[in-house]
CSV table of C-alpha atoms in Angstrom, one decimal:
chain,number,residue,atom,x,y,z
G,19,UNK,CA,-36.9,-50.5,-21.8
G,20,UNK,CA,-33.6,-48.9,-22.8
G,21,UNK,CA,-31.3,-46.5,-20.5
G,22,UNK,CA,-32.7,-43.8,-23.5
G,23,UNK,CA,-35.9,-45.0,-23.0
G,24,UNK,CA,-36.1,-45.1,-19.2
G,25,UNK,CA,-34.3,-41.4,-19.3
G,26,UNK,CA,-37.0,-40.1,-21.9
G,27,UNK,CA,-40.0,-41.4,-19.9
G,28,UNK,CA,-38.4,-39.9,-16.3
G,29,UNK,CA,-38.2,-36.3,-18.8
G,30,UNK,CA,-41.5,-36.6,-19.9
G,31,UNK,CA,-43.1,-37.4,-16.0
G,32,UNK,CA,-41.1,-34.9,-14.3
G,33,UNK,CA,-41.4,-31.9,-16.9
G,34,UNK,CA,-37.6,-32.0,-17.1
G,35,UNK,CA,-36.1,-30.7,-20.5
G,36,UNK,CA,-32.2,-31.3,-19.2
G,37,UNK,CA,-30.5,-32.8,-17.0
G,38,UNK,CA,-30.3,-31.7,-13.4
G,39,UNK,CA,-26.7,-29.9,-12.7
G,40,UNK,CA,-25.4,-31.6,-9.3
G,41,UNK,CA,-23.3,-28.9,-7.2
G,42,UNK,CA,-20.4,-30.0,-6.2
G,43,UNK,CA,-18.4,-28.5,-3.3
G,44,UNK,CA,-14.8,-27.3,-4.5
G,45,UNK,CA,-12.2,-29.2,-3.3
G,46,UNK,CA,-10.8,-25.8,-2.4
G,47,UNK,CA,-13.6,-24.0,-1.0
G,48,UNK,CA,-11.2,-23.2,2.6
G,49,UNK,CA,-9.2,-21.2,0.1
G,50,UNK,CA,-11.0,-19.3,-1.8
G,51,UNK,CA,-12.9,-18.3,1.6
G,52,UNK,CA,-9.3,-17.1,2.6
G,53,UNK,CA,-8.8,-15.0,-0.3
G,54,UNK,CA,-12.4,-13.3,-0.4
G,55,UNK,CA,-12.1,-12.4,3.4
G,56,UNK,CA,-8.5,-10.9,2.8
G,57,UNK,CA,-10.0,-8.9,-0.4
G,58,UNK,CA,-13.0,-7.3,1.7
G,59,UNK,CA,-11.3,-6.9,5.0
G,60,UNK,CA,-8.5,-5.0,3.0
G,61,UNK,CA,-11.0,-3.2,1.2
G,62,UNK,CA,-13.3,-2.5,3.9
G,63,UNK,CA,-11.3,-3.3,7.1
G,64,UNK,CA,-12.1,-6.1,10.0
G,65,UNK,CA,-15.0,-4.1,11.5
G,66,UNK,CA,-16.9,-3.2,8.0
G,67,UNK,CA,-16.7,-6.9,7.1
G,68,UNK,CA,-19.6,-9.1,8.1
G,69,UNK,CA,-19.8,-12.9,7.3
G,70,UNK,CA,-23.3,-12.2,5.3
G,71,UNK,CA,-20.8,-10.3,2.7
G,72,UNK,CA,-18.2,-13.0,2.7
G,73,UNK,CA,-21.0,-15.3,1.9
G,74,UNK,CA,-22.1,-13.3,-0.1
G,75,UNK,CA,-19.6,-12.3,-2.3
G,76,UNK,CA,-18.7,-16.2,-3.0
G,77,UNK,CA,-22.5,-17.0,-3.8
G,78,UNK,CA,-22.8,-19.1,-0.7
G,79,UNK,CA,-25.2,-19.1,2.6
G,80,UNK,CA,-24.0,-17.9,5.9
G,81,UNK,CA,-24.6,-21.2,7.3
G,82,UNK,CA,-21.9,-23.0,4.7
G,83,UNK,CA,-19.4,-20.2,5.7
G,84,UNK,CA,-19.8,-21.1,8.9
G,85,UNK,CA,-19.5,-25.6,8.2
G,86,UNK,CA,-15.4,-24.0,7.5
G,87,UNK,CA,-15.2,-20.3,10.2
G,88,UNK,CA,-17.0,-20.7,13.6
G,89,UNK,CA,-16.6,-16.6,13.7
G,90,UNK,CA,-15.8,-13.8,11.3
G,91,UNK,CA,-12.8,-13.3,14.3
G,92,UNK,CA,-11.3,-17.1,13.5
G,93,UNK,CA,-11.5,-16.2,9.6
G,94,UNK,CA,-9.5,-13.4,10.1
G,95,UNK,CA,-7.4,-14.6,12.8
G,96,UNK,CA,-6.1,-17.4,9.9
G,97,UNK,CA,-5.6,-15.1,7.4
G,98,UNK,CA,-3.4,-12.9,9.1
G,99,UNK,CA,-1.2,-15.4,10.9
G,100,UNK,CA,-1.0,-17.8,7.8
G,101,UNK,CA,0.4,-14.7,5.8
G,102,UNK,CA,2.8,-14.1,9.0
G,103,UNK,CA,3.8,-17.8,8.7
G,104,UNK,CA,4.2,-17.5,5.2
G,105,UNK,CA,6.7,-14.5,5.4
G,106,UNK,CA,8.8,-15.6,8.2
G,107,UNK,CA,9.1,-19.1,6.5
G,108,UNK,CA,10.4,-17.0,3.0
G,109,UNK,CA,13.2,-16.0,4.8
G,110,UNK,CA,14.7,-19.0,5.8
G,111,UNK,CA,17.7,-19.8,4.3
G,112,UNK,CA,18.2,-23.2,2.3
G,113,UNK,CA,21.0,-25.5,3.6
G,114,UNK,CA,22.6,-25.0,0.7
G,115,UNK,CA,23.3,-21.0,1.7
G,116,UNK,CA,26.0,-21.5,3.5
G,117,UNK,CA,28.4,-22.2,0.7
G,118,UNK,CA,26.9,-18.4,-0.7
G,119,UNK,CA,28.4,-15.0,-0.2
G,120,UNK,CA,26.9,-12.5,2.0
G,121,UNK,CA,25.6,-10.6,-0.8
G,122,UNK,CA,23.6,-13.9,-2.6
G,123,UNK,CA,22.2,-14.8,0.8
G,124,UNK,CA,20.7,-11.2,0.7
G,125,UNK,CA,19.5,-11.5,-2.4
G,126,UNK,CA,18.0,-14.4,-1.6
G,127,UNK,CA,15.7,-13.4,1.6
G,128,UNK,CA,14.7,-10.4,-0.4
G,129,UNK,CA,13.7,-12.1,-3.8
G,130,UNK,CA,11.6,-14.9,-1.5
G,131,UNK,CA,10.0,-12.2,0.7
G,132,UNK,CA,9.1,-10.0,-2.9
G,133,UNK,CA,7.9,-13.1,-4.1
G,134,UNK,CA,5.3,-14.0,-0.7
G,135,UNK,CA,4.4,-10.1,-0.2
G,136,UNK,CA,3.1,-10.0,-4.2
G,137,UNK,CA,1.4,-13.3,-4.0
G,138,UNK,CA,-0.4,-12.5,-1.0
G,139,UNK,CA,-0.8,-8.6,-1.8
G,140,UNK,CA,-4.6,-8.7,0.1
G,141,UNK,CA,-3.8,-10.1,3.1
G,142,UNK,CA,-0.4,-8.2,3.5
G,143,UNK,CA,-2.9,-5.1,3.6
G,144,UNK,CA,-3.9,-6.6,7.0
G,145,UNK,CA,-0.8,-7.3,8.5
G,146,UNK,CA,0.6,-3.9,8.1
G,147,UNK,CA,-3.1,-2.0,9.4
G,148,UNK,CA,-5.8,-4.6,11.0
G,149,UNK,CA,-3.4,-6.4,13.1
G,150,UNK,CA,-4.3,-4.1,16.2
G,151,UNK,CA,-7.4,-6.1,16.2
G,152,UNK,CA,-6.5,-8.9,17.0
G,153,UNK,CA,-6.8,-10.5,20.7
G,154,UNK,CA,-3.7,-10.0,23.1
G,155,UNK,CA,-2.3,-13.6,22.2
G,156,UNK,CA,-2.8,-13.8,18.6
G,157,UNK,CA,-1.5,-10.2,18.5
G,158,UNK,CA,1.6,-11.2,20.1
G,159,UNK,CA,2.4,-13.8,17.8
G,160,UNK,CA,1.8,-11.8,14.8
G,161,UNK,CA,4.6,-9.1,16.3
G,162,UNK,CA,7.1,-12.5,16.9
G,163,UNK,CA,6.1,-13.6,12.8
G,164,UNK,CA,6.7,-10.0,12.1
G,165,UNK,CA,9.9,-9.6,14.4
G,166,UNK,CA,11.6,-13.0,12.7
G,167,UNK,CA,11.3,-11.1,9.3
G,168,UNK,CA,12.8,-8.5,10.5
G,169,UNK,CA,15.5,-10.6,12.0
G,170,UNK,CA,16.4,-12.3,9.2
G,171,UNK,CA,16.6,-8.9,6.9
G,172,UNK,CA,18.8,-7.5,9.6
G,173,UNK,CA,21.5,-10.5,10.0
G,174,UNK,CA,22.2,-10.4,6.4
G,175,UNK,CA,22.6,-6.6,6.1
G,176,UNK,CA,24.7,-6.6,8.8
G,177,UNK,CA,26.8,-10.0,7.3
G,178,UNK,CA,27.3,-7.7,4.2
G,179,UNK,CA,28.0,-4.9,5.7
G,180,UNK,CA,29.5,-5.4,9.1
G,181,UNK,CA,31.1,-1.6,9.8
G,182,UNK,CA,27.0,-0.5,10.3
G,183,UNK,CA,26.3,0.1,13.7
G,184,UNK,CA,23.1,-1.9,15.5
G,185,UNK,CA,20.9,1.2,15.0
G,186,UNK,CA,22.1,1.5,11.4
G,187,UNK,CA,21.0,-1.9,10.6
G,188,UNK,CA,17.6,-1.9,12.3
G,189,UNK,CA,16.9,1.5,10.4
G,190,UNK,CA,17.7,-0.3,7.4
G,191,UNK,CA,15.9,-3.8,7.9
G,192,UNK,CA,12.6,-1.6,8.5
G,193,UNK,CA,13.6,0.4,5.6
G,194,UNK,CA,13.4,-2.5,3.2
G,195,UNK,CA,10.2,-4.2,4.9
G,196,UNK,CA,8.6,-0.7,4.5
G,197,UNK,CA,9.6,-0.9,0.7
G,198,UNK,CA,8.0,-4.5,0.2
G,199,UNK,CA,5.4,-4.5,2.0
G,200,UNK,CA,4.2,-0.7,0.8
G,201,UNK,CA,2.2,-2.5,-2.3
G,202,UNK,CA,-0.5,-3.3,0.1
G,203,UNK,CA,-1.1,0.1,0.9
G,204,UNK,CA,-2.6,1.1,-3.3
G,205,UNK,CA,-4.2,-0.6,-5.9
G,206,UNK,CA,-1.7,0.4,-8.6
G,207,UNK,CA,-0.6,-2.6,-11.0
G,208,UNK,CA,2.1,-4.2,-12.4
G,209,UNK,CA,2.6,-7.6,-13.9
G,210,UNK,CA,4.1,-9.6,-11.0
G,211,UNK,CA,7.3,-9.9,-12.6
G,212,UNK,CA,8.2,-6.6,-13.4
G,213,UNK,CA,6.8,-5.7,-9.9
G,214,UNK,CA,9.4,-8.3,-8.6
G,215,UNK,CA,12.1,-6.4,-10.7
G,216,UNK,CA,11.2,-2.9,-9.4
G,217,UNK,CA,10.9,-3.5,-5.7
G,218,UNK,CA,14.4,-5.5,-5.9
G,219,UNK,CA,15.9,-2.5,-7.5
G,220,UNK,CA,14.5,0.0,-5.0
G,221,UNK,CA,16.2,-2.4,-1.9
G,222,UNK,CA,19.4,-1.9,-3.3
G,223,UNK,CA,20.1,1.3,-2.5
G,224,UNK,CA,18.8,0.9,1.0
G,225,UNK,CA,21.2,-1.9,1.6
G,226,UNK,CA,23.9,0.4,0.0
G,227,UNK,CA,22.6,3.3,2.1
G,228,UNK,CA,25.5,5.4,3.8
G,229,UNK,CA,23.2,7.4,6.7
G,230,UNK,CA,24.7,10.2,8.1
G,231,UNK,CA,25.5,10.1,11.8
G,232,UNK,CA,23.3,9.8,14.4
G,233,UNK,CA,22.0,13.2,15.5
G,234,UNK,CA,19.9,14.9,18.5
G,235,UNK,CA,15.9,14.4,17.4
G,236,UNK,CA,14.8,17.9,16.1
G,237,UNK,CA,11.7,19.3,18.3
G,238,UNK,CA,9.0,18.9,17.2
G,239,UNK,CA,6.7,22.3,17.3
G,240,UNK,CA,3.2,21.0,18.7
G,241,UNK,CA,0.9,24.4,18.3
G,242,UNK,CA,-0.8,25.3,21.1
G,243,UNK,CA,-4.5,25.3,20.7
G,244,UNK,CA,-6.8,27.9,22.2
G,245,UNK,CA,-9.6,26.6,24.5
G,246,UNK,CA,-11.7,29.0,22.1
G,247,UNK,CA,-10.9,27.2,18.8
G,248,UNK,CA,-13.3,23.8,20.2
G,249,UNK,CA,-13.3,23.0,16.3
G,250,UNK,CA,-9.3,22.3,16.1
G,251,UNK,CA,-9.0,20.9,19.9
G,252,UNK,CA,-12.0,18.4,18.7
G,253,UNK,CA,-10.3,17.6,15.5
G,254,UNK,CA,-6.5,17.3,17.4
G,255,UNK,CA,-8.4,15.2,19.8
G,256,UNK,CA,-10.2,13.0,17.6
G,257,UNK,CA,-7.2,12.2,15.6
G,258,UNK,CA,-5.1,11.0,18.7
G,259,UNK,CA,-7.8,9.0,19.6
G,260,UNK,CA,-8.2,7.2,16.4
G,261,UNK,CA,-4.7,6.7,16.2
G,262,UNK,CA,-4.3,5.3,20.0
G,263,UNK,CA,-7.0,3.0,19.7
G,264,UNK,CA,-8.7,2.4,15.7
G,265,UNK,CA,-11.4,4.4,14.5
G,266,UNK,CA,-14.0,1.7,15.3
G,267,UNK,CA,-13.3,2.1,19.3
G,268,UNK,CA,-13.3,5.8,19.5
G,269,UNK,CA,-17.0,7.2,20.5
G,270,UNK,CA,-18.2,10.7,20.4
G,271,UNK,CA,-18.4,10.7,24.5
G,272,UNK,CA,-14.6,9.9,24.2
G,273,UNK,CA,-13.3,12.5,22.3
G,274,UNK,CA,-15.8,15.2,24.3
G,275,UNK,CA,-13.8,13.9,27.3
G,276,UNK,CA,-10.3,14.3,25.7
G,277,UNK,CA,-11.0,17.7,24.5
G,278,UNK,CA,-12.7,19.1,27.8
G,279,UNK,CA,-16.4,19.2,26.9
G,280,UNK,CA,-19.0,18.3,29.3
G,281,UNK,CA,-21.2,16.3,27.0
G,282,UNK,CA,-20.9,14.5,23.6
G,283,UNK,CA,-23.6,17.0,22.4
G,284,UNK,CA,-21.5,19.9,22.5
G,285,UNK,CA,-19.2,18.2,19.8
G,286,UNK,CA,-22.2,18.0,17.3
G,287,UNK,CA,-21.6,22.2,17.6
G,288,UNK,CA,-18.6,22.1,15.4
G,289,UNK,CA,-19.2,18.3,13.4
G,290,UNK,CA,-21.5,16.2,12.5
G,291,UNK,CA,-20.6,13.3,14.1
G,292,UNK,CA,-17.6,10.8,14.5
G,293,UNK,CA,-17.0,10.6,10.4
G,294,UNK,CA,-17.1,14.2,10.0
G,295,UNK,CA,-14.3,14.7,12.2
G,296,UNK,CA,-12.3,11.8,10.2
G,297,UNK,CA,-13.3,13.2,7.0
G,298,UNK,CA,-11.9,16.5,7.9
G,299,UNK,CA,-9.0,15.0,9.3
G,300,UNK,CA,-8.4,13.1,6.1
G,301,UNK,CA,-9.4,16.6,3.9
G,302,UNK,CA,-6.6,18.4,5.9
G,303,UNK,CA,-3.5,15.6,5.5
G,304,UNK,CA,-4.7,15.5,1.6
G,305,UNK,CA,-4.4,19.0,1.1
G,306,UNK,CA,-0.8,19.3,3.4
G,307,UNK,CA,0.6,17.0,0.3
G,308,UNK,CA,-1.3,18.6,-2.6
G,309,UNK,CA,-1.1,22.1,-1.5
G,310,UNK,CA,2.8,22.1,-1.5
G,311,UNK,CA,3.2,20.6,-5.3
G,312,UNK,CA,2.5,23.7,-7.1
G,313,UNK,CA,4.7,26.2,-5.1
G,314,UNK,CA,7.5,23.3,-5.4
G,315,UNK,CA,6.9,23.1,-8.9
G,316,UNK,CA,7.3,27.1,-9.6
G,317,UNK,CA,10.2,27.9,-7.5
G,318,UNK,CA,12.5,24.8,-8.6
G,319,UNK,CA,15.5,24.8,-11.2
G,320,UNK,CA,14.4,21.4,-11.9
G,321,UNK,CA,12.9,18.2,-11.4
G,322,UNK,CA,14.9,16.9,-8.9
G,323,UNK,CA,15.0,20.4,-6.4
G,324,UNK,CA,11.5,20.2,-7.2
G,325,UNK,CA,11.0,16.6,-5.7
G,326,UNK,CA,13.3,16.8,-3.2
G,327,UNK,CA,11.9,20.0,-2.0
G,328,UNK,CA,8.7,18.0,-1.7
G,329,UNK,CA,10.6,15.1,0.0
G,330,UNK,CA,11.5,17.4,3.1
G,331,UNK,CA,8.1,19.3,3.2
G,332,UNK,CA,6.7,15.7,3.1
G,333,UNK,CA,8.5,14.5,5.9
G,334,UNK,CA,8.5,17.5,7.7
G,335,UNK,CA,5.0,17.8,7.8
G,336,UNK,CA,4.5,14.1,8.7
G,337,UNK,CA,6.7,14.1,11.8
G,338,UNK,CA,4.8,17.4,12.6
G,339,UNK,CA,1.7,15.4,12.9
G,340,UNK,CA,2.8,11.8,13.4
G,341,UNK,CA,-0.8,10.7,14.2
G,342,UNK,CA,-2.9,12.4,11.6
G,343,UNK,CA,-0.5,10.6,9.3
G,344,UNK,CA,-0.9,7.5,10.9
G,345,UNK,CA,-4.8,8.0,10.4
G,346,UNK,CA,-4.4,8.9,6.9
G,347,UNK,CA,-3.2,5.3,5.8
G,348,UNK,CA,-5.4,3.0,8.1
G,349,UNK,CA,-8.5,4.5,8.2
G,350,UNK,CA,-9.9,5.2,4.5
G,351,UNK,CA,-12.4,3.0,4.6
G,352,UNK,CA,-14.2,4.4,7.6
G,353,UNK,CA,-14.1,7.8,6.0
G,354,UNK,CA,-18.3,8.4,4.5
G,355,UNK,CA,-18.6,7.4,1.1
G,356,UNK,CA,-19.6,10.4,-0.4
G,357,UNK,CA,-16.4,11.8,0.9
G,358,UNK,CA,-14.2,9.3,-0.6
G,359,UNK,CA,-14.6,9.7,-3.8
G,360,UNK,CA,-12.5,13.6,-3.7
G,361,UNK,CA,-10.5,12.9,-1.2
G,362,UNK,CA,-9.4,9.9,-3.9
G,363,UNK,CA,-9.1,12.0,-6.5
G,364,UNK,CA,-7.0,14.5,-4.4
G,365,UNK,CA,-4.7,11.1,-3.5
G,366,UNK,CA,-4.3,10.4,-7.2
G,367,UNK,CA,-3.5,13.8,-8.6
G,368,UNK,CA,-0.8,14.4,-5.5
G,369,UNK,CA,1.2,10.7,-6.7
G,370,UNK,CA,0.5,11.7,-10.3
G,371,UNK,CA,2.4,14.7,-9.9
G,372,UNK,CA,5.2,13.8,-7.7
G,373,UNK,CA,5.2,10.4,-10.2
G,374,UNK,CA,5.5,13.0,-13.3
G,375,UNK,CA,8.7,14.9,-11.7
G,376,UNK,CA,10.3,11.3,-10.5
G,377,UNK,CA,9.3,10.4,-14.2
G,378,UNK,CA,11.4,13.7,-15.5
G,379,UNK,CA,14.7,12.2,-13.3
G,380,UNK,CA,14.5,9.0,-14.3
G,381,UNK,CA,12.8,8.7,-17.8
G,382,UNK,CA,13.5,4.7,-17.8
G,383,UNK,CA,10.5,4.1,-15.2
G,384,UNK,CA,7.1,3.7,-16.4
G,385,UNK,CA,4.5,5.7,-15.4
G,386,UNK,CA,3.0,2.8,-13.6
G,387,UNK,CA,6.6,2.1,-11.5
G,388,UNK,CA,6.8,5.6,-10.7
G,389,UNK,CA,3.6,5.2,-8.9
G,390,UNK,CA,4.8,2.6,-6.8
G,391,UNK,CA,8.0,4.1,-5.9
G,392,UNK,CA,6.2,7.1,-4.7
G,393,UNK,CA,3.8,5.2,-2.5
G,394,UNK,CA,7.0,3.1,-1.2
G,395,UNK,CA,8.7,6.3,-0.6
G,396,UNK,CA,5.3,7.7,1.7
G,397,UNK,CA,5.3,4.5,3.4
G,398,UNK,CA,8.5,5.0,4.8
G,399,UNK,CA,7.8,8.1,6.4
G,400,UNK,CA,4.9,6.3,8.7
G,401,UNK,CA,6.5,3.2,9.1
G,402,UNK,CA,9.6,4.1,10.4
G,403,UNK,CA,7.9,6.7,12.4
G,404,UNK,CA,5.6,3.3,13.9
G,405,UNK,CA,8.8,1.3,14.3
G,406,UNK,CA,11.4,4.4,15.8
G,407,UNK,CA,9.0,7.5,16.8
G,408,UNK,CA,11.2,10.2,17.2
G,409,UNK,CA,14.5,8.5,18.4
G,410,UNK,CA,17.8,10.2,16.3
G,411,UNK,CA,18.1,7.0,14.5
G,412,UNK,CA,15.2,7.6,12.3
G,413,UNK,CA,15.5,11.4,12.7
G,414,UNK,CA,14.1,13.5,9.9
G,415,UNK,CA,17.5,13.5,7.9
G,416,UNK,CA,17.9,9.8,7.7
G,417,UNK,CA,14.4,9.5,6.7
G,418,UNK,CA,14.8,12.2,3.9
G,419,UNK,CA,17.7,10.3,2.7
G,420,UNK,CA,16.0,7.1,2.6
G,421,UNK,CA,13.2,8.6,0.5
G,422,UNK,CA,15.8,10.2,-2.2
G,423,UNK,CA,16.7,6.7,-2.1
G,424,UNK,CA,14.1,4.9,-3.1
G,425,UNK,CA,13.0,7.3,-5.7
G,426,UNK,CA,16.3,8.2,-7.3
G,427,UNK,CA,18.5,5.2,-6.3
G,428,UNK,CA,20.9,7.3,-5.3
G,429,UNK,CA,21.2,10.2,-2.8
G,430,UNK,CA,19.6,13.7,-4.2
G,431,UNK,CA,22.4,15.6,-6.3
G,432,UNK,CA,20.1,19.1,-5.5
């Protein structure tokens, strides 16, 4: 009997029409674990991330997820420390360097840097926001990966620029980290090139940056709540607790206990729960920045006063409430879903309308680049905030400056 024959009698015992398909394992089934669990923890962060939807999400069983991750905690711990790895090892400098000037070594770290953050846009999401989760150890060398980019950034400012002070130069190192690294914190697209281009463009005039001296940190005003208003001391509560610790460690028993309540079932008075007091944190740092477009908008000569009117409300307001902004960009995805949905479409129109005024300055921007050099120019504001608090080198001028900069490329002429 022929091979033909022996395969058309095998068909006709077993019922088979076609040939069976054999599944293979991919060669590079590690990686493409890596990149879904950066996608959903970003998306959904560590603790609304279970193995089952990793699995899932790749068409595989639990069980082969777990041949590669013993724990969802050793997936994650990878992901975040191979990214860490990946940007402190950008920054090195070729041998080759030392024959460059100042200004192409610079260029150099930055364009390597742009060029790590973009490919690994998921995952950077985690560095910046999930980190905290990580245990004490792995935490610590996640700040040293973090610290040696910041390093490097800050020895090549200072080579091209040695008349900026130490503070100066740490200012501006974060500055420009803030700038590259802000792409995790949206979903708005470019075409990796061009997205190359524009963050490159917006670092030059943060390593140009001329930030006027050094002044006494303004107060900040914290408003004394009334023990009567349990609704705002709950909510100012709930916030600092979310910020101190994550959203997912925070119970209702601990914020009754910060805000003076005898029993977790006196909060349910005012919300409904945990979410509702992070969904009305999140409704009131939404409104801050949408509510203060319109009278911009209607008292300004022009674009410019407009947006730089909006620039010092902005970080004003921010500094003002330093943890409720904090909140606003790490905790999304705990907020309930039937919440997100307007508080996204609050998000968009606020960068829509700040994009449309940039847009109006600088008519050579896409709408698109706009968008990203207003969500770089809001990143600054917490970041520096993270990295400085309130010391007077990242006082509120310096940060208003650095804002201008990034959006104009040049200091506001208003």
């Amino acid at each position: 009997m022929s091979v033909d024959n022996r395969r058309t009698a095998r068909k006709a015992s077993t019922g088979d029409s076609a040939p069976r398909e054999v599944r293979r394992r991919p060669k590079n089934r590690r990686a493409q674990i890596a990149a879904a669990s950066a996608a959903a923890f970003g998306a959904l962060g560590y603790h609304g991330v279970s193995m089952e939807d990793i699995a899932s999400g790749l068409g595989i069983s639990s069980a082969a997820l777990y041949r590669h991750y013993p724990s969802k905690y050793a997936l994650f711990r990878e992901e975040l420390l191979r990214v860490g790895r990946a940007m402190t090892e950008s920054v090195e400098l070729p041998a080759e360097a030392a024959a460059w000037s100042p200004e192409q070594r610079l260029r150099h770290v930055l364009d390597a840097l742009i060029a790590v953050t973009i490919e690994n846009r998921p995952t950077i999401t985690l560095v910046r926001w999930e980190g905290r989760y990580l245990e004490p150890d792995d935490l610590t060398t996640l700040n040293d990966q973090q610290l040696t980019v910041l390093g490097a950034l800050g020895s090549q400012v200072a080579e091209l620029r040695p008349e900026l002070t130490e503070d100066d130069t740490r200012v501006l190192r974060a500055a420009l980290l803030s700038t590259i690294t802000s792409i995790a914190d949206h979903h708005a697209t470019l075409p990796a090139k061009s997205l190359a281009r524009l963050l490159s463009s917006a670092c030059q005039p943060i390593v140009a940056a001329k930030l006027p001296a050094e002044q006494p940190a303004e107060p900040l005003q914290v408003v004394e709540i009334p023990d009567s208003f349990k609704h705002e001391l709950l909510l100012r509560k709930a916030v600092e607790l979310f910020h101190e610790r994550g959203y997912p460690n925070v119970s209702v028993e601990d914020i009754a206990t910060a805000a003076g309540l005898s029993a977790a079932s006196a909060v349910y008075r005012f919300y409904r729960g945990k979410s509702d007091l992070l969904a009305a944190a999140f409704r009131r740092a939404a409104e801050r920045v949408s509510g203060a477009v319109g009278p911009a908008v209607a008292t300004a000569a022009s674009p410019e006063v407009a947006l730089t009117t909006l620039i010092d409300q902005y970080v004003a307001g921010s500094f003002a409430e330093r943890a409720l902004t904090y909140v606003y960009f790490t905790e999304f995805q705990h907020v309930p879903a039937e919440e997100r949905t307007v508080l996204r479409n609050i998000q968009r129109l606020s960068v829509e309308e700040w994009a449309r005024l940039l847009r109006e300055v600088r008519p050579e921007l896409s709408p698109a680049e706009a968008r990203f050099l207003i969500h770089a120019a809001f990143a600054l504001v917490v970041d520096l905030g993270r990295a400085f608090d309130n010391q007077p080198m990242a006082a509120q001028g310096r940060v208003r400056l650095l804002m201008q900069l990034v959006l104009f490329g040049r200091p506001a002429t208003a």
